[in-house]
Coordinates of C-alpha atoms (C1' of nucleotides) in Angstrom, one line a residue:
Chain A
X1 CA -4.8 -6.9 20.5
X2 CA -4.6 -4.9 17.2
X3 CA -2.1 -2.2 17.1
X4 CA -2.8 1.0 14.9
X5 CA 0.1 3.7 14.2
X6 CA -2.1 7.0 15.1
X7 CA -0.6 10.2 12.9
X8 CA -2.0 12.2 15.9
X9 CA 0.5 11.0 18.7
X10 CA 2.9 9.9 16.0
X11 CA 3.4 6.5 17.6
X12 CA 1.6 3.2 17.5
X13 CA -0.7 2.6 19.8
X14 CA -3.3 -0.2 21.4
X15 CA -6.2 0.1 19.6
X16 CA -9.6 0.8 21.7
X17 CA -12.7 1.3 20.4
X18 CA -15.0 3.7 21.9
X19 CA -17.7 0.8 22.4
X20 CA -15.9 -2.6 22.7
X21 CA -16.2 -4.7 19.5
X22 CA -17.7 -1.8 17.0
X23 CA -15.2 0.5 15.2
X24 CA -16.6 3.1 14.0
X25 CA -14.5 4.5 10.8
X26 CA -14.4 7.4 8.4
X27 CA -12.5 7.7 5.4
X28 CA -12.0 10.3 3.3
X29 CA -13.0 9.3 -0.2
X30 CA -12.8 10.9 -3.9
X31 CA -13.5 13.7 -5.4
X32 CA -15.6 12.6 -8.4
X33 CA -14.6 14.9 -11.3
X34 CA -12.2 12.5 -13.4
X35 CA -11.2 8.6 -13.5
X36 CA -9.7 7.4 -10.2
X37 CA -5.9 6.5 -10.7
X38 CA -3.6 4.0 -8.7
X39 CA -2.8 6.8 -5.7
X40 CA -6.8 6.7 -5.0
X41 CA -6.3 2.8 -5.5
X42 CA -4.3 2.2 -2.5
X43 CA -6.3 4.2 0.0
X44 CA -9.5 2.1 -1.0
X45 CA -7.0 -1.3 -0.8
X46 CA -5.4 0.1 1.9
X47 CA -8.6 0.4 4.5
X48 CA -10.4 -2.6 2.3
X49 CA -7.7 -4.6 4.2
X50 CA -7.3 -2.9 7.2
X51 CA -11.5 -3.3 7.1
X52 CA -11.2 -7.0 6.2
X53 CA -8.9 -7.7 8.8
X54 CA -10.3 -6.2 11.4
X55 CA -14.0 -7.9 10.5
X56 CA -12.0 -11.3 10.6
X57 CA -10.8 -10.3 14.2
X58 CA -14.2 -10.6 15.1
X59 CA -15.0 -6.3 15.3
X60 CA -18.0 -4.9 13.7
X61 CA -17.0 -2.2 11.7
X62 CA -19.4 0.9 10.1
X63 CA -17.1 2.0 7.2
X64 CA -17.4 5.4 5.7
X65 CA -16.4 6.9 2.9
X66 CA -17.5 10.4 1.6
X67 CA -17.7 11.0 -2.0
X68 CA -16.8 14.8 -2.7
X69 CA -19.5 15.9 -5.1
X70 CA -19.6 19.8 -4.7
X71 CA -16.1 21.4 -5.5
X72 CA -14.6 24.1 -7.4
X73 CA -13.0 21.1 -9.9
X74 CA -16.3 19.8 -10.8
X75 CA -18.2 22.6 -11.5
X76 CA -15.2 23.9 -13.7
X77 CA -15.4 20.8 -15.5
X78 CA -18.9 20.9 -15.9
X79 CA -19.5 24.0 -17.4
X80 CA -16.6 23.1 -20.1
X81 CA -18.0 20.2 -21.1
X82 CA -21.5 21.8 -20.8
X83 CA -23.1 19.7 -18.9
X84 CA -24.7 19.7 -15.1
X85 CA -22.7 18.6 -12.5
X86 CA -24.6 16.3 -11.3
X87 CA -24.6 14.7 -14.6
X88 CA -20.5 14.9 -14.5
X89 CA -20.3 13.6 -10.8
X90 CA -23.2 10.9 -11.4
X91 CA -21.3 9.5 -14.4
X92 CA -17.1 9.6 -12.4
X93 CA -19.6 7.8 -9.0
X94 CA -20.6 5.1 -11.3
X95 CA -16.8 4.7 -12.4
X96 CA -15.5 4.8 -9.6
X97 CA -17.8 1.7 -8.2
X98 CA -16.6 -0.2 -11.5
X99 CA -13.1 0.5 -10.6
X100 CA -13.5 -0.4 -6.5
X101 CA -15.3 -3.8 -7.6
X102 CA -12.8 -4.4 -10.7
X103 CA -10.4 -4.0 -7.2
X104 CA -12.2 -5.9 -5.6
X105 CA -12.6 -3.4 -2.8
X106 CA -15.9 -4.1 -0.8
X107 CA -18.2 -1.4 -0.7
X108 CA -18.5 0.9 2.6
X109 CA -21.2 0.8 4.8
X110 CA -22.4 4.1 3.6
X111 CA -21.5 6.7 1.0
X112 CA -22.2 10.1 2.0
X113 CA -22.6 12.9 -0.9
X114 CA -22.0 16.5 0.1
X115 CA -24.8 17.3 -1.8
X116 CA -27.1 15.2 0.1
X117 CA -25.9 16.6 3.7
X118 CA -26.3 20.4 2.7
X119 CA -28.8 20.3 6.0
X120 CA -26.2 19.1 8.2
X121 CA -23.8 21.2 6.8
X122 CA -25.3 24.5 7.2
X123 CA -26.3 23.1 10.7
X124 CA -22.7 22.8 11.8
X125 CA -21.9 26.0 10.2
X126 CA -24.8 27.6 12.1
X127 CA -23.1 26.0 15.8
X128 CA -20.1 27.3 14.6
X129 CA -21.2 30.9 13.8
X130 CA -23.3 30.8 17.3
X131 CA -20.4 29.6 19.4
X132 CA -17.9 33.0 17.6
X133 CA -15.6 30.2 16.3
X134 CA -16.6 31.7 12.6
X135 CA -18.2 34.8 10.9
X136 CA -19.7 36.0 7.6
X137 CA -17.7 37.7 6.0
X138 CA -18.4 41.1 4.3
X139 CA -18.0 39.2 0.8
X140 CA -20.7 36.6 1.6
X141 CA -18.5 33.9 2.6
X142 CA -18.6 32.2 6.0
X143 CA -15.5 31.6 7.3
X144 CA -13.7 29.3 10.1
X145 CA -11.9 32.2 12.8
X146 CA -8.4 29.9 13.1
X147 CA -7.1 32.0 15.8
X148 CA -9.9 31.5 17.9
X149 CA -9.4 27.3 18.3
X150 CA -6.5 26.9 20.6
X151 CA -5.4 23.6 19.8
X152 CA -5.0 24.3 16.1
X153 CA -2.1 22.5 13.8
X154 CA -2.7 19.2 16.8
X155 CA -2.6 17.3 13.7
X156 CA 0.4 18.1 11.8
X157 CA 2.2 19.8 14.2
X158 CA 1.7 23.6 12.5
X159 CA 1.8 26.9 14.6
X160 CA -0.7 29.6 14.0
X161 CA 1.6 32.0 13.8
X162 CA 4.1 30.5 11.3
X163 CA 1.4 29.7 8.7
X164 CA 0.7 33.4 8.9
X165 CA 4.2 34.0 8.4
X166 CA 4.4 31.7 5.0
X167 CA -0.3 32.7 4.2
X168 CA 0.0 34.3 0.9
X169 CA -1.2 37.6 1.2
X170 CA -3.8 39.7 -0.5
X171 CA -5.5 36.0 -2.0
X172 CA -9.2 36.7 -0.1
X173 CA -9.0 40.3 1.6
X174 CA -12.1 39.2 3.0
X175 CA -10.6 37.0 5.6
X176 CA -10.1 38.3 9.0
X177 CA -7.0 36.1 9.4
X178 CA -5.1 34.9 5.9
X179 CA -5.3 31.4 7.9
X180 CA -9.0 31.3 8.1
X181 CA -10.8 28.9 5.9
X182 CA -13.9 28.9 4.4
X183 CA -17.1 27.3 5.6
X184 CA -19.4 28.3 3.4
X185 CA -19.0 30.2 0.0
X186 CA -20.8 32.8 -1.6
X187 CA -22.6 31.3 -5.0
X188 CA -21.0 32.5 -8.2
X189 CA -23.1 33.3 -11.2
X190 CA -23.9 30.6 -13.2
X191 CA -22.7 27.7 -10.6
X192 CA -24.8 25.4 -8.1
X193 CA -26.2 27.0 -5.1
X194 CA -28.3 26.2 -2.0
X195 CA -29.7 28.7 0.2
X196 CA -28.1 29.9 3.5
X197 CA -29.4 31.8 6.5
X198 CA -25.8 33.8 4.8
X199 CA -27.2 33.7 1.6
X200 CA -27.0 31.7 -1.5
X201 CA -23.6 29.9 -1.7
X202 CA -22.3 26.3 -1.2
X203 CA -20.3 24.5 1.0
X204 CA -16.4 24.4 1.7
X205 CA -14.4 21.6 1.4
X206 CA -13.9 20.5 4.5
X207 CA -17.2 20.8 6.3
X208 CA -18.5 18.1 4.9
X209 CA -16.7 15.7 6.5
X210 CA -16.8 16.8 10.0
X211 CA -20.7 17.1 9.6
X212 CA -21.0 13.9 7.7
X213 CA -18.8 11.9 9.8
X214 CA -20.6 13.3 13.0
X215 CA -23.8 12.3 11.3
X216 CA -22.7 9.3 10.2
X217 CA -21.1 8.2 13.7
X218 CA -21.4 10.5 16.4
X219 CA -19.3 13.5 17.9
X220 CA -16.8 11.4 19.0
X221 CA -15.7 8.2 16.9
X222 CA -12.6 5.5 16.8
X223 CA -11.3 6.2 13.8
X224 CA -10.5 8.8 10.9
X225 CA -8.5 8.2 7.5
X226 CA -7.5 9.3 3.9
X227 CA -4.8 9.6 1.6
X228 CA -1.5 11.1 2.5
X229 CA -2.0 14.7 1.1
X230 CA -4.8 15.3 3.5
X231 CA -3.8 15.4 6.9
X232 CA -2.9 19.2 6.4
X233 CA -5.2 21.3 5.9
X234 CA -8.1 19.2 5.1
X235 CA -8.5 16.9 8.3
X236 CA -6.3 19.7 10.7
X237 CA -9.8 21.7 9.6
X238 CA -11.8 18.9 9.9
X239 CA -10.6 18.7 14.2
X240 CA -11.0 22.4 14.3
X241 CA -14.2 23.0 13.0
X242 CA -15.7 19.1 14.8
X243 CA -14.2 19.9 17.9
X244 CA -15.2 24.1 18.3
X245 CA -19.0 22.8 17.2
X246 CA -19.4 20.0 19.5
X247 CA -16.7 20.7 22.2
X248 CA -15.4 16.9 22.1
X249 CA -12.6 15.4 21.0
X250 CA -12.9 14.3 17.1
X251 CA -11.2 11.5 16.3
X252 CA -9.1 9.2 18.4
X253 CA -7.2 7.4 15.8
X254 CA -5.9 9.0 12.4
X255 CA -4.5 6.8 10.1
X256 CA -3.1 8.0 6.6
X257 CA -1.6 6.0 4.0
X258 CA 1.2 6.7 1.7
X259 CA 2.1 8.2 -1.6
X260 CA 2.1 6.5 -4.9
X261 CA 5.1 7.3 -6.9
X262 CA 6.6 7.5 -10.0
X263 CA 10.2 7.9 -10.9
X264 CA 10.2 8.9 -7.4
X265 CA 8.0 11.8 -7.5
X266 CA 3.9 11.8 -6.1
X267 CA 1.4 10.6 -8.5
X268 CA -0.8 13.9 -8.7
X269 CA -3.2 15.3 -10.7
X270 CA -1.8 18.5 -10.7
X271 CA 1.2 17.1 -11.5
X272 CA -0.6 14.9 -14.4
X273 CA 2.0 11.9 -13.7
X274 CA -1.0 9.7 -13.0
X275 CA -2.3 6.1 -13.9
X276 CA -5.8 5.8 -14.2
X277 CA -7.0 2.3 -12.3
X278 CA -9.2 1.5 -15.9
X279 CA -5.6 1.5 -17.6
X280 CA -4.1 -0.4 -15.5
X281 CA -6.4 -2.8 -15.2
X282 CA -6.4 -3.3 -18.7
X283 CA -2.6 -4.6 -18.4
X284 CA -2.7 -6.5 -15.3
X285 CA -5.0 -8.3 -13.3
X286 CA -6.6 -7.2 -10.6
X287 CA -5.2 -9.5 -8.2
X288 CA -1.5 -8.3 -9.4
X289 CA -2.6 -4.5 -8.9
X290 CA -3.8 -5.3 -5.1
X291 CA -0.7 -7.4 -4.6
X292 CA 1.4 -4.4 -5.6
X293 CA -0.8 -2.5 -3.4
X294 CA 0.2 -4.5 -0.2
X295 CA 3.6 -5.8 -0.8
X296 CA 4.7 -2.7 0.7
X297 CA 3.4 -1.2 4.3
X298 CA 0.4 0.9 4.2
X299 CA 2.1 4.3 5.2
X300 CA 5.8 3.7 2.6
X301 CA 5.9 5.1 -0.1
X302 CA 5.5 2.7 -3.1
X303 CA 7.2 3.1 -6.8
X304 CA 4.2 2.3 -9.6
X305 CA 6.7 1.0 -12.4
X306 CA 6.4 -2.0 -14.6
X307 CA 8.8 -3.8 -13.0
X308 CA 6.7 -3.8 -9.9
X309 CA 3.4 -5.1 -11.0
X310 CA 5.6 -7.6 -12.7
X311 CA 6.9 -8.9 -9.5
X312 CA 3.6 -8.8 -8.0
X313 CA 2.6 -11.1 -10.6
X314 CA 5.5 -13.5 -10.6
X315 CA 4.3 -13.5 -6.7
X316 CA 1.0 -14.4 -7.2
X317 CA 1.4 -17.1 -9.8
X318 CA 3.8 -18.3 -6.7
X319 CA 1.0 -18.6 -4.7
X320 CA -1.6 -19.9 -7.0
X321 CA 0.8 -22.8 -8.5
X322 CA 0.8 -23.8 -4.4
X323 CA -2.5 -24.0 -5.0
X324 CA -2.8 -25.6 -8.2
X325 CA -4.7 -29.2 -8.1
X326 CA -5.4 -29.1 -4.4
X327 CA -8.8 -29.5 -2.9
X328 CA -9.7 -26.8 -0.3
X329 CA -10.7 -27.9 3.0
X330 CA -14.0 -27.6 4.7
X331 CA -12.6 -25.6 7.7
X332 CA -9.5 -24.1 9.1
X333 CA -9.1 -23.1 13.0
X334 CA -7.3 -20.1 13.8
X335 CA -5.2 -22.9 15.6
X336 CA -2.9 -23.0 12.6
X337 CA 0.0 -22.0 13.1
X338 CA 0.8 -20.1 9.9
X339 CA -2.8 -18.7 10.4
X340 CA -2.2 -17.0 14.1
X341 CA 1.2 -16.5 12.8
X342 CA -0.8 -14.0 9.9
X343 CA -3.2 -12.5 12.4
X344 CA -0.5 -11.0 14.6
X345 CA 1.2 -9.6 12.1
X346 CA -1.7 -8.4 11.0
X347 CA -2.8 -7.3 14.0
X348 CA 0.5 -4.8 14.3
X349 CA -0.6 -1.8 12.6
X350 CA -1.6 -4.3 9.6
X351 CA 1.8 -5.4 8.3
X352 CA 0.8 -6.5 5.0
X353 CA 4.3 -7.1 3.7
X354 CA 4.9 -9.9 7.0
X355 CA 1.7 -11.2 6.3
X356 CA 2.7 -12.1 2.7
X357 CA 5.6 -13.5 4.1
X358 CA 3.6 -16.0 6.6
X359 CA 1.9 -17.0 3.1
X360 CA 5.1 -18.0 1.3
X361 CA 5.9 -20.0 4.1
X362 CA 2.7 -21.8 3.9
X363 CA 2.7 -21.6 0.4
X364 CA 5.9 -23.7 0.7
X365 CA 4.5 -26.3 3.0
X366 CA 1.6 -26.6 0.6
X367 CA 4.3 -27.5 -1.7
X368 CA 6.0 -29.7 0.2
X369 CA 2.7 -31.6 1.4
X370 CA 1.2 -32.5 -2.1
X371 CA 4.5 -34.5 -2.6
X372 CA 4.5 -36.4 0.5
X373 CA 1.6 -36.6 2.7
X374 CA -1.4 -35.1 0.3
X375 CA -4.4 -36.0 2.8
X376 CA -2.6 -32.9 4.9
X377 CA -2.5 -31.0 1.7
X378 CA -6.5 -29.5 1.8
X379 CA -6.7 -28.0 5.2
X380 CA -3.3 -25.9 4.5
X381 CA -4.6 -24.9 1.5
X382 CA -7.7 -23.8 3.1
X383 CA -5.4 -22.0 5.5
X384 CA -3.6 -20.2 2.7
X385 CA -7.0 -19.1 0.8
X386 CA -8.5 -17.8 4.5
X387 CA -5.0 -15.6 4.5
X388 CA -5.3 -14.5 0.6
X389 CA -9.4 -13.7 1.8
X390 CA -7.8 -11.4 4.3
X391 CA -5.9 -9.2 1.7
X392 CA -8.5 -9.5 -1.0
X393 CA -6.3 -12.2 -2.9
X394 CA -6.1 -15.7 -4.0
X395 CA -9.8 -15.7 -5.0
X396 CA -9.8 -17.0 -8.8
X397 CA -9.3 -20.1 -9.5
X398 CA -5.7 -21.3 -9.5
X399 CA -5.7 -22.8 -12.9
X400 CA -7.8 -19.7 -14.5
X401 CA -5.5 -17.3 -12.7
X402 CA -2.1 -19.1 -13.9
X403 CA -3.2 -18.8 -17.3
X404 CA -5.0 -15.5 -17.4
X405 CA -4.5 -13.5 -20.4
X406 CA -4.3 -16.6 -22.2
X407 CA -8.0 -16.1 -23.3
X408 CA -7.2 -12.5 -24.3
X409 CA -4.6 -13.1 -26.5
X410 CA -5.6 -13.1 -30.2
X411 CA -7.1 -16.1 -32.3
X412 CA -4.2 -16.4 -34.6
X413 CA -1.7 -16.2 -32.2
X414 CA -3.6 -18.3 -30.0
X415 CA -3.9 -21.4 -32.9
X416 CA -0.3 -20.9 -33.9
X417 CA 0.7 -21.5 -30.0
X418 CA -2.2 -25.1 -30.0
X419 CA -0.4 -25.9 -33.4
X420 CA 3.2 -25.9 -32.4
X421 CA 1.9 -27.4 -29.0
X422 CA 0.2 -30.6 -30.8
X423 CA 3.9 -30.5 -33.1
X424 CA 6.0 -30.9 -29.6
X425 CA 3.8 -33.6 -28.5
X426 CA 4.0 -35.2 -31.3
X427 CA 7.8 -34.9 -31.8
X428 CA 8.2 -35.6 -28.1
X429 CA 6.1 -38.8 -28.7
X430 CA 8.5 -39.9 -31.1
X431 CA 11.3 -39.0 -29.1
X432 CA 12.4 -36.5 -31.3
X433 CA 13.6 -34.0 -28.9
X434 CA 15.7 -31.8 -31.4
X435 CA 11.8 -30.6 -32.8
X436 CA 10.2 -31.0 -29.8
X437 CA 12.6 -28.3 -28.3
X438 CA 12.4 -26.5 -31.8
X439 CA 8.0 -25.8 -30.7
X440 CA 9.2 -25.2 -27.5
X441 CA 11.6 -22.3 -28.1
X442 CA 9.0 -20.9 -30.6
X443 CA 6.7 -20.9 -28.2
X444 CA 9.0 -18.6 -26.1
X445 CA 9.5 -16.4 -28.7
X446 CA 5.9 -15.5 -28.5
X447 CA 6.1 -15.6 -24.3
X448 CA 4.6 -18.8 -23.8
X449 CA 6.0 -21.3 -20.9
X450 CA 5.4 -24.9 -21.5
X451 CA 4.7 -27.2 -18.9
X452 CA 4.6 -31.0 -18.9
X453 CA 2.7 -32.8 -16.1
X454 CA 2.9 -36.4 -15.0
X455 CA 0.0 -37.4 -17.1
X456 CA 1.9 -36.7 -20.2
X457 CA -0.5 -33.7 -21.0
X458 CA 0.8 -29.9 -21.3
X459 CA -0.3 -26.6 -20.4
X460 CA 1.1 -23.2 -20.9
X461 CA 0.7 -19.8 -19.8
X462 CA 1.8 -16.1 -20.8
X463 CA 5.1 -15.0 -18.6
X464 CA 6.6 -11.5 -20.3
Chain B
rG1 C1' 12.7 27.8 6.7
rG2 C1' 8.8 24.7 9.8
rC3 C1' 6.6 19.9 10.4
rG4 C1' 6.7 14.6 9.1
rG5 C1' 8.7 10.2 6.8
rA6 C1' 12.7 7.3 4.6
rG7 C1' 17.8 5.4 3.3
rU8 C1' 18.4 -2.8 4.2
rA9 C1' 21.8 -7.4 -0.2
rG10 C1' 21.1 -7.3 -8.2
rC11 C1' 15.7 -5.7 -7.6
rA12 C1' 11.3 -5.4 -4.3
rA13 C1' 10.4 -5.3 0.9
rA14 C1' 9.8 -6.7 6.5
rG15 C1' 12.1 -6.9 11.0
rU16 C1' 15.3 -7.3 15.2
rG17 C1' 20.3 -5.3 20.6
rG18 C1' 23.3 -11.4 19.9
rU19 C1' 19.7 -16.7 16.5
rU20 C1' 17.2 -18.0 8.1
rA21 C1' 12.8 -12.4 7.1
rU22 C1' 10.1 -13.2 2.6
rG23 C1' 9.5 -12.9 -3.0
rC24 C1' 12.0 -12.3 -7.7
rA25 C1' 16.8 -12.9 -10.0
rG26 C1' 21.9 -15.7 -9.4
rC27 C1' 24.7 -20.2 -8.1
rG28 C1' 24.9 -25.8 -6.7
rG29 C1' 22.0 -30.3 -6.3
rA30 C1' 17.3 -33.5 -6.6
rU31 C1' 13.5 -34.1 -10.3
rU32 C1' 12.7 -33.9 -15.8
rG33 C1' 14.4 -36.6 -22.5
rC34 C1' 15.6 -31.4 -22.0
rA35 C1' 12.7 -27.8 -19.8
rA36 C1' 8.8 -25.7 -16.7
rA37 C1' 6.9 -26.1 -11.8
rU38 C1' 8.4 -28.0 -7.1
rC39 C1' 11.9 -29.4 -3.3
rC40 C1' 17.0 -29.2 -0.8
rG41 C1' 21.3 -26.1 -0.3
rU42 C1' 23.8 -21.4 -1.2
rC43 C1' 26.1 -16.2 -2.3
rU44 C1' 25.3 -10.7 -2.4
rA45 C1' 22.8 -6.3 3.5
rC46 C1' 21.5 -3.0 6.8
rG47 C1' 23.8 5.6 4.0
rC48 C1' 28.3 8.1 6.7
rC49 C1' 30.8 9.2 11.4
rG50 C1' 31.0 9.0 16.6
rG51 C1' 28.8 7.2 21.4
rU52 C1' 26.3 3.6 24.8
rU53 C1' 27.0 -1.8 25.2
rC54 C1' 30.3 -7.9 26.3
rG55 C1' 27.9 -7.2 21.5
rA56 C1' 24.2 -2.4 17.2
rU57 C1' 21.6 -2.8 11.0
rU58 C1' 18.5 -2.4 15.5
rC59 C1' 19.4 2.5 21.1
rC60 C1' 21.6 7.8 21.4
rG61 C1' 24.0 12.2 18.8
rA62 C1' 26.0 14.6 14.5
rC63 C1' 26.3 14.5 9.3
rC64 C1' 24.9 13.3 4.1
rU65 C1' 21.1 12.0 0.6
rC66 C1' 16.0 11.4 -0.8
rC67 C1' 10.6 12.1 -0.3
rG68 C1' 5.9 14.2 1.4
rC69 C1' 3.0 18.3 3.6
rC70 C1' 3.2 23.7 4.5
rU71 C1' -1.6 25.9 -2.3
rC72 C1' -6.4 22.1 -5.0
rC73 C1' -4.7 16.9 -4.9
rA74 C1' -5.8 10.0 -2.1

RNA sequence: GGCGGAGUAGCAAAGUGGUUAUGCAGCGGAUUGCAAAUCCGUCUACGCCGGUUCGAUUCCGACCUCCGCCUCCA
């Protein structure tokens, strides 16, 4: 029985689906006008594992994740670098996909573009008008009527009347209500347009996700998520404008993950205190970013610092020296301990960091077993890699991961470290362990490890 | 101000009304020429103040501090 905190009721709950076995789920993805940084990073790892594990429990899951293709950002950003946006969002769609498989983040089932769901759109907007829950206004805008939905703020607990109390005033005189949002907007001169029984304009920002996530999986499905800025307004919109069109309830499970931070503050573009995923990457393996990912829970806030990534590492390599020189075994049954163990932690509300902790454990019998009963060793380590599968981790090969970076590093550096490595075995072969340590603390100096196994050969890796 | 979240040992991070979280770091031991890796053992905790309880880090109340949302942002 999987257990799923819902942001709706504010308190875990037994997870349902409308139809047993399928989950139907909708997440709201990026808006493609710039490289994706490590905030956007952790929603994708976030429901890539909460997607992965619920797949291993057996549920068919149709995962969907909007790409934002038609915004005020991206047309601003187009026209100063002179160029269509569809040129600007094609090229930030493509990097995004190198970034999510450099993650290692499986691809959705579908990827819906606002700009391919303009039909749907104006459909939903056309319900909406019909029904009086929105109007045109007198500028040529369509907008949402927020007074008219009863159950607005459900979501985030907000009160009509005290976000008219704090609504900036005199923004869009338009507006019926300062609290009404916009549907559809008037085109401006020189921007993207599509025609509109309201006239030419372009959608707002949140109807494309109720009308492509009704599309997508019906008027009613299991479960709705996104990154932590967005459960107010976007997805308080998204209930109001799903829920006047098709008088059903939305969503019955909203899940939101947490912030990214740095020097305790939220990584932001408008605050430009961001890490692009491409940068990081180019300092730590992938592995070591989704292990920093996870090590915390799903909806704490996490601290992006050096420091961090450098304990995800030291994890990692923790796990994949458990690893190291053991055959993996043909099959596993979920009768492992260790392995059920994983699954119901996993199975409440995805506790990643728990589920880590189950992997240390067997990581340490792994351990223990190549030393003293070896024919055991295989199958445990076949239970450890199913785990890792789980979260996305332990894929590479152990001895390839343990020394990654090693290739990287440059040629001279990399003959100086083989030279004073044959001068140690040499010295150490003579038993001339003044010099031999001599290579050895030089190779330190330039943040190599040594390591001498049984069959008298060495290997070393990078550790900074 | 409204709404929501959080304060756990040197660091990171789970969890629980009474029994070892876990990882890194530290300390002692095994192993090793010495290391590394591994194993065994071990020291540092639950923001503050009350209350409930035989017993609270865990429940309740007050307080302090921090963070997020309330404007585009994952």
């Amino acid at each position: 029985m999987l257990n799923i905190y819902n942001t709706l009721s504010k308190t875990k709950e037994e997870f349902h689906p409308i139809e047993a076995g399928k989950v139907g789920m909708y997440v709201c993805g990026i808006t493609v006008y710039d490289y994706c940084h490590i905030g956007h990073a952790r929603v994708m790892v976030a429901f890539d594992v909460i997607v992965r594990h619920m797949r291993a429990r057996g549920y068919e899951v149709n995962y969907i994740r909007n790409i934002t293709d038609i915004d005020d950002k991206i047309f601003q950003r187009a026209e100063e670098n002179g160029e269509s946006y569809k040129v600007l969002t094609a090229r930030f769609i493509d990097a995004m996909h190198e970034d999510e498989r450099a993650l290692h983040v499986l691809p959705p089932d579908a990827e819906p573009c606002a700009s391919d769901n303009i039909s749907e759109i104006l459909e939903m907007i056309a319900t909406l008008v019909e029904k009086g829950a929105a109007y045109r206004a007198d500028n040529g805008d369509v907008y949402f009527a927020v007074e008219n939905f009863e159950s607005y703020g459900q979501l985030t607990n907000k009160k009509v009347d005290e976000l008219l109390v704090g609504a900036r005033v005199g923004v869009e005189v338009s507006k019926r209500s300062p609290v009404d949002f916009a549907l559809w907007k008037a085109a401006k001169p020189g921007e993207a347009s599509w025609p509109s029984p309201w006239g030419e304009g372009r959608p707002g920002w949140h109807i494309e996700c109720s009308a492509m996530s009704t599309k997508c999986l019906g008027n009613t499905f299991d479960i709705h998520g996104g990154g932590p800025d967005l459960p107010f307004p976007h997805h308080e919109n998204e209930i109001a404008q799903s829920e006047a069109a098709t008088g059903q309830k939305y969503v019955n499970t909203w899940m939101h993950a947490g912030a990214v931070r740095v020097d305790n503050e939220k990584m932001s573009k408008s605050l430009g205190n961001f890490f692009t995923i491409r940068d990081v990457l180019k300092k730590y393996h992938p592995e070591v970013v989704r292990y920093f990912l996870i090590s915390s829970h799903y909806r704490s806030p996490i601290s992006y610092s050096e420091d961090n990534l450098k304990i995800a590492a030291a994890a990692l390599r923790r796990f994949y020296i458990a690893l190291r020189g053991v055959e993996i075994g043909e099959s596993t049954s979920i009768d492992g301990q260790d392995l059920a163990r994983f699954y119901a932690v996993m199975d409440d509300d995805f506790n990643t960091p728990e589920a880590l902790a189950v992997m240390f454990d067997t990581a340490k019998s792994l351990n223990v077993l190549k030393d003293r009963n070896p024919n055991k060793a295989p199958d445990v380590a076949a239970e450890l890699k199913l785990m890792g599968a789980s979260l996305g981790l332990l894929q590479e090969d152990p001895e390839a991961f343990i020394q990654s970076g090693t290739e990287e590093i440059n040629g001279q550096l990399k003959e100086e470290v083989e030279a004073l490595i044959a001068q140690r075995k040499a010295a150490r072969e003579a038993k001339d362990w003044g010099l031999a340590d001599q290579a050895r603390d030089a190779l330190k100096a330039r943040n190599v490890v040594v390591e001498d196994r049984p069959d008298g050969s060495t290997i070393w890796r990078i550790e900074d």
